[in-house]
Amino acid sequence: MPALPSSLRVFQRDWLSSNNVLCLGEAPALIDTGHVKHADDTVRLVREALDGQALIDIAHTHLHSDHCGGTGALQQAWPDARTWVPEPSLAHVLAWDEDALTFGTTTQRCARFTAQHALVPGQSVRLGALDWQLHAAPGHDALAVLLFQPEHGVLISGDAMWEHGVGIIFPHIDGSDGFAPFTDTLALIEQLDPDLVIPGHGAPFGRQGGAIRAALAQARARIAQFHDHPAQHALYAAKVMIKYQLLDVETMRHADFQAWLDSSPILHQLHGQHRPDLTWTAWLALILAPLFGKGVLRRDDTHVHNGV
Ligand SMILES: [Zn+2]
């Protein structure tokens, strides 16, 4: 992997929390802030790395709950910090419109925060010591942006590209768009031709050894498969949504777990897209069997638990 520019630090997190990119300089900035569950850890990581400097800017590739859950805590720790969100999201944040922010349909929790500035594709923004180009990155999320630093060849891809696999294509679930924007964003990334990609989840990966080329090929193959068999996307998304909930809460009483499943708008959408021929109960049994079978979730007499 090529070396990161000396002014960048990547805090590699996990699947519940996105990675965080700290841009050092006279005006330090953090890009993406993780899940609210880990907000105290995020503040601590940033505070330690800043070594007495104040955090000046907080920016987001997109506003899923795993990418902006630490923002409220960071704003409390550094009340003068300026917060940047993709342009169309700014009004949603100011009104805290939970449906527009997707926390309503996914039932995912996120601490409220505020924002002052818009990230506008086609413009650039200075974060830390570097100027970053902003590009629209629809596909996984219609409003997402990616940040590209041309002198260093560094791309912050958010969930538009990972080294392995692809994220859920949310616009396909809500019916607002298809799989094509995701493929278009991959073409944009190929055209930007980065030396190093810092993804939203997983380790940074580089051109060396063909890792970026392989990631593009793998993502295109997966999207082609989803395009040909959209029910497979719905199945994948349903499993991810359920696992994500248990990553957050870790354990639930059986009745609470069932009530959460029953009240999840996105799971009902996915039921319709995967196997509308099945009843809700039969469909849930079909989805849950492999999760319990492979130990992704565990259950005992009283509770469902997060597994491996
Ligand atoms: Zn996301």
Short mmCIF file of C-alpha atoms and ligand atoms in Angstrom, two decimals, residues 62 64 66-67 140 159, ligand 1:
data_model
loop_
_atom_site.label_atom_id
_atom_site.label_comp_id
_atom_site.label_asym_id
_atom_site.label_seq_id
_atom_site.Cartn_x
_atom_site.Cartn_y
_atom_site.Cartn_z
CA HIS A 62 -22.83 10.73 3.19
CA HIS A 64 -25.80 7.04 6.90
CA ASP A 66 -22.44 4.64 10.54
CA HIS A 67 -20.83 7.74 8.98
CA HIS A 140 -25.04 3.22 -2.59
CA ASP A 159 -19.28 3.46 0.66
ZN ZN B 1 -23.45 4.07 3.76
#
